Amino acid sequence: MWPFIITRTYVFSKVLPASKEEILQIVHDPIQSIQLSPLCQDAKADPNDPKWFTVTEMLPLLGGLLESKTTIRCGFENDKDGRYTEVFAGLGTHMDSTVRVEEVNEGTKYTEVVVLKASQPALFRWITL
């Protein structure tokens, strides 16, 4: 196992032609947010803590020739302008995501800052946001 944790930060921002309330409806709904991923196969809330979810994803390998099923655990915490998400995945992979939604002259700006930490540097070439 690689002895170091490697961190990468990714920022995605886009102005959308929708109201802040419409976007926050999706951002504040964990199941709807999870199911936006084309990799998502299943998502279940933790019965002991409803802010935590177990998500099953099907990951394409070798250009889509093979698939691998993986399970991740993620927690969602909403606030008035967005959401904070924490994800724990296999091989020591950890992700923090902060989403902010704000009204601007052109519409509503959606910004997501993702901090990805992995103990296996080879994982970064397979992770795309």
mmCIF file of N, CA, C and O in Angstrom, residues 27-103:
data_model
loop_
_atom_site.group_PDB
_atom_site.id
_atom_site.type_symbol
_atom_site.label_atom_id
_atom_site.label_comp_id
_atom_site.label_asym_id
_atom_site.label_seq_id
_atom_site.Cartn_x
_atom_site.Cartn_y
_atom_site.Cartn_z
ATOM 1 N N VAL A 27 -30.616 19.694 -4.847
ATOM 2 C CA VAL A 27 -29.411 19.640 -4.008
ATOM 3 C C VAL A 27 -29.745 19.137 -2.604
ATOM 4 O O VAL A 27 -28.983 18.370 -2.017
ATOM 5 N N HIS A 28 -30.888 19.531 -2.069
ATOM 6 C CA HIS A 28 -31.264 19.154 -0.706
ATOM 7 C C HIS A 28 -31.912 17.777 -0.612
ATOM 8 O O HIS A 28 -32.214 17.312 0.486
ATOM 9 N N ASP A 29 -32.135 17.104 -1.735
ATOM 10 C CA ASP A 29 -32.733 15.766 -1.749
ATOM 11 C C ASP A 29 -31.628 14.742 -2.034
ATOM 12 O O ASP A 29 -31.238 14.553 -3.183
ATOM 13 N N PRO A 30 -31.099 14.068 -1.004
ATOM 14 C CA PRO A 30 -29.970 13.161 -1.217
ATOM 15 C C PRO A 30 -30.238 12.062 -2.245
ATOM 16 O O PRO A 30 -29.395 11.803 -3.099
ATOM 17 N N ILE A 31 -31.400 11.422 -2.190
ATOM 18 C CA ILE A 31 -31.679 10.337 -3.133
ATOM 19 C C ILE A 31 -31.703 10.863 -4.563
ATOM 20 O O ILE A 31 -31.108 10.273 -5.467
ATOM 21 N N GLN A 32 -32.346 11.988 -4.786
ATOM 22 C CA GLN A 32 -32.399 12.563 -6.131
ATOM 23 C C GLN A 32 -30.993 12.954 -6.601
ATOM 24 O O GLN A 32 -30.626 12.723 -7.746
ATOM 25 N N SER A 33 -30.197 13.533 -5.713
ATOM 26 C CA SER A 33 -28.824 13.905 -6.058
ATOM 27 C C SER A 33 -27.988 12.676 -6.405
ATOM 28 O O SER A 33 -27.235 12.687 -7.378
ATOM 29 N N ILE A 34 -28.113 11.622 -5.619
ATOM 30 C CA ILE A 34 -27.357 10.385 -5.862
ATOM 31 C C ILE A 34 -27.761 9.778 -7.203
ATOM 32 O O ILE A 34 -26.917 9.356 -7.992
ATOM 33 N N GLN A 35 -29.054 9.753 -7.481
ATOM 34 C CA GLN A 35 -29.545 9.104 -8.694
ATOM 35 C C GLN A 35 -29.231 9.887 -9.967
ATOM 36 O O GLN A 35 -29.426 9.372 -11.065
ATOM 37 N N LEU A 36 -28.712 11.096 -9.842
ATOM 38 C CA LEU A 36 -28.253 11.838 -11.019
ATOM 39 C C LEU A 36 -27.009 11.194 -11.628
ATOM 40 O O LEU A 36 -26.703 11.403 -12.793
ATOM 41 N N SER A 37 -26.299 10.406 -10.839
ATOM 42 C CA SER A 37 -25.105 9.730 -11.346
ATOM 43 C C SER A 37 -25.508 8.556 -12.233
ATOM 44 O O SER A 37 -26.295 7.693 -11.816
ATOM 45 N N PRO A 38 -24.950 8.486 -13.442
ATOM 46 C CA PRO A 38 -25.262 7.351 -14.311
ATOM 47 C C PRO A 38 -24.675 6.029 -13.789
ATOM 48 O O PRO A 38 -25.053 4.961 -14.253
ATOM 49 N N LEU A 39 -23.773 6.099 -12.806
ATOM 50 C CA LEU A 39 -23.161 4.901 -12.241
ATOM 51 C C LEU A 39 -24.008 4.279 -11.130
ATOM 52 O O LEU A 39 -23.811 3.126 -10.766
ATOM 53 N N CYS A 40 -24.943 5.060 -10.584
ATOM 54 C CA CYS A 40 -25.735 4.620 -9.427
ATOM 55 C C CYS A 40 -26.654 3.464 -9.786
ATOM 56 O O CYS A 40 -27.421 3.524 -10.737
ATOM 57 N N GLN A 41 -26.571 2.397 -9.003
ATOM 58 C CA GLN A 41 -27.449 1.245 -9.144
ATOM 59 C C GLN A 41 -28.495 1.205 -8.026
ATOM 60 O O GLN A 41 -29.606 0.758 -8.238
ATOM 61 N N ASP A 42 -28.102 1.691 -6.829
ATOM 62 C CA ASP A 42 -28.996 1.606 -5.681
ATOM 63 C C ASP A 42 -28.522 2.588 -4.613
ATOM 64 O O ASP A 42 -27.320 2.849 -4.493
ATOM 65 N N ALA A 43 -29.460 3.130 -3.855
ATOM 66 C CA ALA A 43 -29.138 4.025 -2.739
ATOM 67 C C ALA A 43 -30.128 3.774 -1.619
ATOM 68 O O ALA A 43 -31.340 3.757 -1.856
ATOM 69 N N LYS A 44 -29.592 3.572 -0.418
ATOM 70 C CA LYS A 44 -30.444 3.299 0.737
ATOM 71 C C LYS A 44 -30.004 4.162 1.911
ATOM 72 O O LYS A 44 -28.813 4.247 2.210
ATOM 73 N N ALA A 45 -30.986 4.751 2.581
ATOM 74 C CA ALA A 45 -30.707 5.534 3.780
ATOM 75 C C ALA A 45 -30.385 4.603 4.939
ATOM 76 O O ALA A 45 -30.935 3.506 5.044
ATOM 77 N N ASP A 46 -29.486 5.042 5.809
ATOM 78 C CA ASP A 46 -29.155 4.299 7.022
ATOM 79 C C ASP A 46 -30.328 4.452 7.988
ATOM 80 O O ASP A 46 -30.687 5.575 8.346
ATOM 81 N N PRO A 47 -30.952 3.363 8.424
ATOM 82 C CA PRO A 47 -32.109 3.484 9.312
ATOM 83 C C PRO A 47 -31.762 4.099 10.670
ATOM 84 O O PRO A 47 -32.627 4.660 11.342
ATOM 85 N N ASN A 48 -30.481 4.031 11.072
ATOM 86 C CA ASN A 48 -30.071 4.594 12.356
ATOM 87 C C ASN A 48 -29.668 6.061 12.260
ATOM 88 O O ASN A 48 -29.627 6.752 13.272
ATOM 89 N N ASP A 49 -29.344 6.530 11.057
ATOM 90 C CA ASP A 49 -28.936 7.919 10.857
ATOM 91 C C ASP A 49 -29.314 8.330 9.433
ATOM 92 O O ASP A 49 -28.577 8.065 8.488
ATOM 93 N N PRO A 50 -30.472 8.970 9.261
ATOM 94 C CA PRO A 50 -30.993 9.237 7.920
ATOM 95 C C PRO A 50 -30.175 10.204 7.067
ATOM 96 O O PRO A 50 -30.457 10.359 5.887
ATOM 97 N N LYS A 51 -29.145 10.823 7.620
ATOM 98 C CA LYS A 51 -28.308 11.687 6.781
ATOM 99 C C LYS A 51 -27.206 10.889 6.071
ATOM 100 O O LYS A 51 -26.531 11.393 5.196
ATOM 101 N N TRP A 52 -27.052 9.606 6.440
ATOM 102 C CA TRP A 52 -26.047 8.731 5.828
ATOM 103 C C TRP A 52 -26.717 7.722 4.899
ATOM 104 O O TRP A 52 -27.788 7.197 5.206
ATOM 105 N N PHE A 53 -26.045 7.443 3.764
ATOM 106 C CA PHE A 53 -26.577 6.562 2.735
ATOM 107 C C PHE A 53 -25.514 5.562 2.313
ATOM 108 O O PHE A 53 -24.327 5.877 2.308
ATOM 109 N N THR A 54 -25.978 4.372 1.920
ATOM 110 C CA THR A 54 -25.117 3.385 1.286
ATOM 111 C C THR A 54 -25.506 3.362 -0.181
ATOM 112 O O THR A 54 -26.677 3.178 -0.519
ATOM 113 N N VAL A 55 -24.509 3.572 -1.045
ATOM 114 C CA VAL A 55 -24.747 3.682 -2.482
ATOM 115 C C VAL A 55 -23.978 2.576 -3.191
ATOM 116 O O VAL A 55 -22.792 2.369 -2.922
ATOM 117 N N THR A 56 -24.657 1.889 -4.087
ATOM 118 C CA THR A 56 -24.010 0.874 -4.917
ATOM 119 C C THR A 56 -23.875 1.449 -6.315
ATOM 120 O O THR A 56 -24.849 1.948 -6.891
ATOM 121 N N GLU A 57 -22.652 1.390 -6.845
ATOM 122 C CA GLU A 57 -22.370 1.889 -8.189
ATOM 123 C C GLU A 57 -21.772 0.770 -9.037
ATOM 124 O O GLU A 57 -21.097 -0.112 -8.521
ATOM 125 N N MET A 58 -22.034 0.840 -10.325
ATOM 126 C CA MET A 58 -21.441 -0.078 -11.290
ATOM 127 C C MET A 58 -20.420 0.727 -12.083
ATOM 128 O O MET A 58 -20.763 1.659 -12.800
ATOM 129 N N LEU A 59 -19.132 0.387 -11.923
ATOM 130 C CA LEU A 59 -18.045 1.126 -12.565
ATOM 131 C C LEU A 59 -17.568 0.409 -13.825
ATOM 132 O O LEU A 59 -17.263 -0.785 -13.777
ATOM 133 N N PRO A 60 -17.505 1.125 -14.949
ATOM 134 C CA PRO A 60 -16.979 0.498 -16.163
ATOM 135 C C PRO A 60 -15.454 0.375 -16.073
ATOM 136 O O PRO A 60 -14.777 1.261 -15.578
ATOM 137 N N LEU A 61 -14.931 -0.754 -16.544
ATOM 138 C CA LEU A 61 -13.491 -0.995 -16.561
ATOM 139 C C LEU A 61 -13.063 -1.354 -17.981
ATOM 140 O O LEU A 61 -13.850 -1.890 -18.769
ATOM 141 N N LEU A 62 -11.813 -1.081 -18.297
ATOM 142 C CA LEU A 62 -11.240 -1.431 -19.599
ATOM 143 C C LEU A 62 -12.103 -0.919 -20.756
ATOM 144 O O LEU A 62 -12.470 -1.658 -21.669
ATOM 145 N N GLY A 63 -12.435 0.381 -20.679
ATOM 146 C CA GLY A 63 -13.213 0.990 -21.750
ATOM 147 C C GLY A 63 -14.626 0.463 -21.859
ATOM 148 O O GLY A 63 -15.230 0.515 -22.925
ATOM 149 N N GLY A 64 -15.165 -0.047 -20.777
ATOM 150 C CA GLY A 64 -16.525 -0.552 -20.774
ATOM 151 C C GLY A 64 -16.646 -2.041 -21.074
ATOM 152 O O GLY A 64 -17.759 -2.583 -21.115
ATOM 153 N N LEU A 65 -15.524 -2.722 -21.269
ATOM 154 C CA LEU A 65 -15.572 -4.164 -21.548
ATOM 155 C C LEU A 65 -16.010 -4.969 -20.322
ATOM 156 O O LEU A 65 -16.633 -6.019 -20.448
ATOM 157 N N LEU A 66 -15.660 -4.467 -19.151
ATOM 158 C CA LEU A 66 -16.020 -5.116 -17.891
ATOM 159 C C LEU A 66 -16.672 -4.093 -16.974
ATOM 160 O O LEU A 66 -16.510 -2.887 -17.168
ATOM 161 N N GLU A 67 -17.377 -4.595 -15.970
ATOM 162 C CA GLU A 67 -17.957 -3.724 -14.956
ATOM 163 C C GLU A 67 -17.613 -4.270 -13.579
ATOM 164 O O GLU A 67 -17.449 -5.476 -13.402
ATOM 165 N N SER A 68 -17.510 -3.355 -12.626
ATOM 166 C CA SER A 68 -17.226 -3.742 -11.253
ATOM 167 C C SER A 68 -18.218 -3.034 -10.342
ATOM 168 O O SER A 68 -18.428 -1.825 -10.452
ATOM 169 N N LYS A 69 -18.810 -3.783 -9.443
ATOM 170 C CA LYS A 69 -19.756 -3.208 -8.493
ATOM 171 C C LYS A 69 -18.986 -2.749 -7.264
ATOM 172 O O LYS A 69 -18.130 -3.467 -6.752
ATOM 173 N N THR A 70 -19.278 -1.545 -6.799
ATOM 174 C CA THR A 70 -18.636 -1.017 -5.602
ATOM 175 C C THR A 70 -19.687 -0.354 -4.723
ATOM 176 O O THR A 70 -20.717 0.123 -5.213
ATOM 177 N N THR A 71 -19.422 -0.340 -3.432
ATOM 178 C CA THR A 71 -20.332 0.273 -2.475
ATOM 179 C C THR A 71 -19.600 1.385 -1.742
ATOM 180 O O THR A 71 -18.454 1.210 -1.320
ATOM 181 N N ILE A 72 -20.263 2.531 -1.639
ATOM 182 C CA ILE A 72 -19.693 3.668 -0.921
ATOM 183 C C ILE A 72 -20.677 4.115 0.154
ATOM 184 O O ILE A 72 -21.859 3.787 0.107
ATOM 185 N N ARG A 73 -20.151 4.835 1.122
ATOM 186 C CA ARG A 73 -20.982 5.393 2.198
ATOM 187 C C ARG A 73 -20.864 6.896 2.129
ATOM 188 O O ARG A 73 -19.754 7.435 2.050
ATOM 189 N N CYS A 74 -21.996 7.591 2.109
ATOM 190 C CA CYS A 74 -21.939 9.047 2.017
ATOM 191 C C CYS A 74 -22.945 9.693 2.960
ATOM 192 O O CYS A 74 -24.022 9.162 3.198
ATOM 193 N N GLY A 75 -22.539 10.844 3.486
ATOM 194 C CA GLY A 75 -23.379 11.612 4.391
ATOM 195 C C GLY A 75 -23.661 12.979 3.804
ATOM 196 O O GLY A 75 -22.782 13.602 3.209
ATOM 197 N N PHE A 76 -24.889 13.459 3.990
ATOM 198 C CA PHE A 76 -25.321 14.740 3.445
ATOM 199 C C PHE A 76 -25.743 15.673 4.572
ATOM 200 O O PHE A 76 -26.469 15.263 5.476
ATOM 201 N N GLU A 77 -25.308 16.901 4.490
ATOM 202 C CA GLU A 77 -25.705 17.916 5.458
ATOM 203 C C GLU A 77 -26.086 19.181 4.695
ATOM 204 O O GLU A 77 -25.237 19.807 4.057
ATOM 205 N N ASN A 78 -27.370 19.532 4.732
ATOM 206 C CA ASN A 78 -27.871 20.687 4.002
ATOM 207 C C ASN A 78 -27.743 21.962 4.813
ATOM 208 O O ASN A 78 -27.808 21.936 6.043
ATOM 209 N N ASP A 79 -27.585 23.089 4.100
ATOM 210 C CA ASP A 79 -27.715 24.404 4.713
ATOM 211 C C ASP A 79 -28.518 25.279 3.757
ATOM 212 O O ASP A 79 -28.940 24.818 2.692
ATOM 213 N N LYS A 80 -28.737 26.524 4.096
ATOM 214 C CA LYS A 80 -29.664 27.352 3.311
ATOM 215 C C LYS A 80 -29.184 27.641 1.894
ATOM 216 O O LYS A 80 -29.993 27.905 1.011
ATOM 217 N N ASP A 81 -27.883 27.561 1.643
ATOM 218 C CA ASP A 81 -27.349 27.878 0.318
ATOM 219 C C ASP A 81 -26.724 26.683 -0.391
ATOM 220 O O ASP A 81 -26.061 26.847 -1.411
ATOM 221 N N GLY A 82 -26.909 25.470 0.132
ATOM 222 C CA GLY A 82 -26.298 24.332 -0.542
ATOM 223 C C GLY A 82 -26.229 23.100 0.318
ATOM 224 O O GLY A 82 -27.148 22.779 1.062
ATOM 225 N N ARG A 83 -25.056 22.436 0.236
ATOM 226 C CA ARG A 83 -24.919 21.139 0.896
ATOM 227 C C ARG A 83 -23.442 20.801 1.083
ATOM 228 O O ARG A 83 -22.593 21.178 0.289
ATOM 229 N N TYR A 84 -23.173 20.034 2.135
ATOM 230 C CA TYR A 84 -21.858 19.434 2.350
ATOM 231 C C TYR A 84 -22.055 17.930 2.293
ATOM 232 O O TYR A 84 -22.973 17.378 2.900
ATOM 233 N N THR A 85 -21.184 17.241 1.541
ATOM 234 C CA THR A 85 -21.255 15.792 1.423
ATOM 235 C C THR A 85 -19.897 15.196 1.754
ATOM 236 O O THR A 85 -18.866 15.706 1.325
ATOM 237 N N GLU A 86 -19.911 14.115 2.501
ATOM 238 C CA GLU A 86 -18.688 13.373 2.815
ATOM 239 C C GLU A 86 -18.873 11.948 2.307
ATOM 240 O O GLU A 86 -19.910 11.333 2.542
ATOM 241 N N VAL A 87 -17.874 11.440 1.575
ATOM 242 C CA VAL A 87 -17.969 10.116 0.961
ATOM 243 C C VAL A 87 -16.765 9.273 1.381
ATOM 244 O O VAL A 87 -15.625 9.739 1.324
ATOM 245 N N PHE A 88 -17.045 8.029 1.766
ATOM 246 C CA PHE A 88 -16.006 7.055 2.075
ATOM 247 C C PHE A 88 -16.143 5.918 1.069
ATOM 248 O O PHE A 88 -17.201 5.296 0.970
ATOM 249 N N ALA A 89 -15.077 5.670 0.307
ATOM 250 C CA ALA A 89 -15.085 4.619 -0.710
ATOM 251 C C ALA A 89 -13.949 3.644 -0.421
ATOM 252 O O ALA A 89 -13.179 3.832 0.523
ATOM 253 N N GLY A 90 -13.816 2.648 -1.264
ATOM 254 C CA GLY A 90 -12.808 1.620 -1.071
ATOM 255 C C GLY A 90 -11.382 2.119 -1.256
ATOM 256 O O GLY A 90 -11.143 3.214 -1.765
ATOM 257 N N LEU A 91 -10.443 1.318 -0.814
ATOM 258 C CA LEU A 91 -9.004 1.581 -0.922
ATOM 259 C C LEU A 91 -8.586 2.905 -0.296
ATOM 260 O O LEU A 91 -7.692 3.586 -0.783
ATOM 261 N N GLY A 92 -9.257 3.289 0.791
ATOM 262 C CA GLY A 92 -8.877 4.508 1.504
ATOM 263 C C GLY A 92 -9.244 5.799 0.795
ATOM 264 O O GLY A 92 -8.694 6.841 1.100
ATOM 265 N N THR A 93 -10.178 5.742 -0.144
ATOM 266 C CA THR A 93 -10.595 6.937 -0.872
ATOM 267 C C THR A 93 -11.628 7.703 -0.050
ATOM 268 O O THR A 93 -12.584 7.130 0.465
ATOM 269 N N HIS A 94 -11.419 9.011 0.072
ATOM 270 C CA HIS A 94 -12.300 9.889 0.843
ATOM 271 C C HIS A 94 -12.560 11.145 0.032
ATOM 272 O O HIS A 94 -11.647 11.684 -0.596
ATOM 273 N N MET A 95 -13.804 11.610 0.033
ATOM 274 C CA MET A 95 -14.147 12.807 -0.726
ATOM 275 C C MET A 95 -15.003 13.734 0.115
ATOM 276 O O MET A 95 -15.923 13.281 0.809
ATOM 277 N N ASP A 96 -14.685 15.026 0.070
ATOM 278 C CA ASP A 96 -15.513 16.069 0.665
ATOM 279 C C ASP A 96 -16.015 16.939 -0.471
ATOM 280 O O ASP A 96 -15.228 17.365 -1.324
ATOM 281 N N SER A 97 -17.310 17.230 -0.473
ATOM 282 C CA SER A 97 -17.896 18.048 -1.527
ATOM 283 C C SER A 97 -18.736 19.144 -0.896
ATOM 284 O O SER A 97 -19.564 18.868 -0.021
ATOM 285 N N THR A 98 -18.518 20.372 -1.346
ATOM 286 C CA THR A 98 -19.317 21.500 -0.889
ATOM 287 C C THR A 98 -20.024 22.099 -2.099
ATOM 288 O O THR A 98 -19.376 22.483 -3.071
ATOM 289 N N VAL A 99 -21.347 22.170 -2.030
ATOM 290 C CA VAL A 99 -22.153 22.746 -3.110
ATOM 291 C C VAL A 99 -22.721 24.074 -2.615
ATOM 292 O O VAL A 99 -23.248 24.150 -1.504
ATOM 293 N N ARG A 100 -22.616 25.089 -3.458
ATOM 294 C CA ARG A 100 -23.185 26.402 -3.171
ATOM 295 C C ARG A 100 -24.059 26.813 -4.337
ATOM 296 O O ARG A 100 -23.685 26.636 -5.510
ATOM 297 N N VAL A 101 -25.220 27.376 -4.033
ATOM 298 C CA VAL A 101 -26.152 27.859 -5.042
ATOM 299 C C VAL A 101 -26.429 29.324 -4.743
ATOM 300 O O VAL A 101 -26.804 29.666 -3.615
ATOM 301 N N GLU A 102 -26.218 30.189 -5.747
ATOM 302 C CA GLU A 102 -26.449 31.618 -5.534
ATOM 303 C C GLU A 102 -27.060 32.254 -6.771
ATOM 304 O O GLU A 102 -26.776 31.863 -7.896
ATOM 305 N N GLU A 103 -27.930 33.229 -6.527
ATOM 306 C CA GLU A 103 -28.539 33.953 -7.634
ATOM 307 C C GLU A 103 -27.542 34.948 -8.198
ATOM 308 O O GLU A 103 -26.838 35.629 -7.449
#
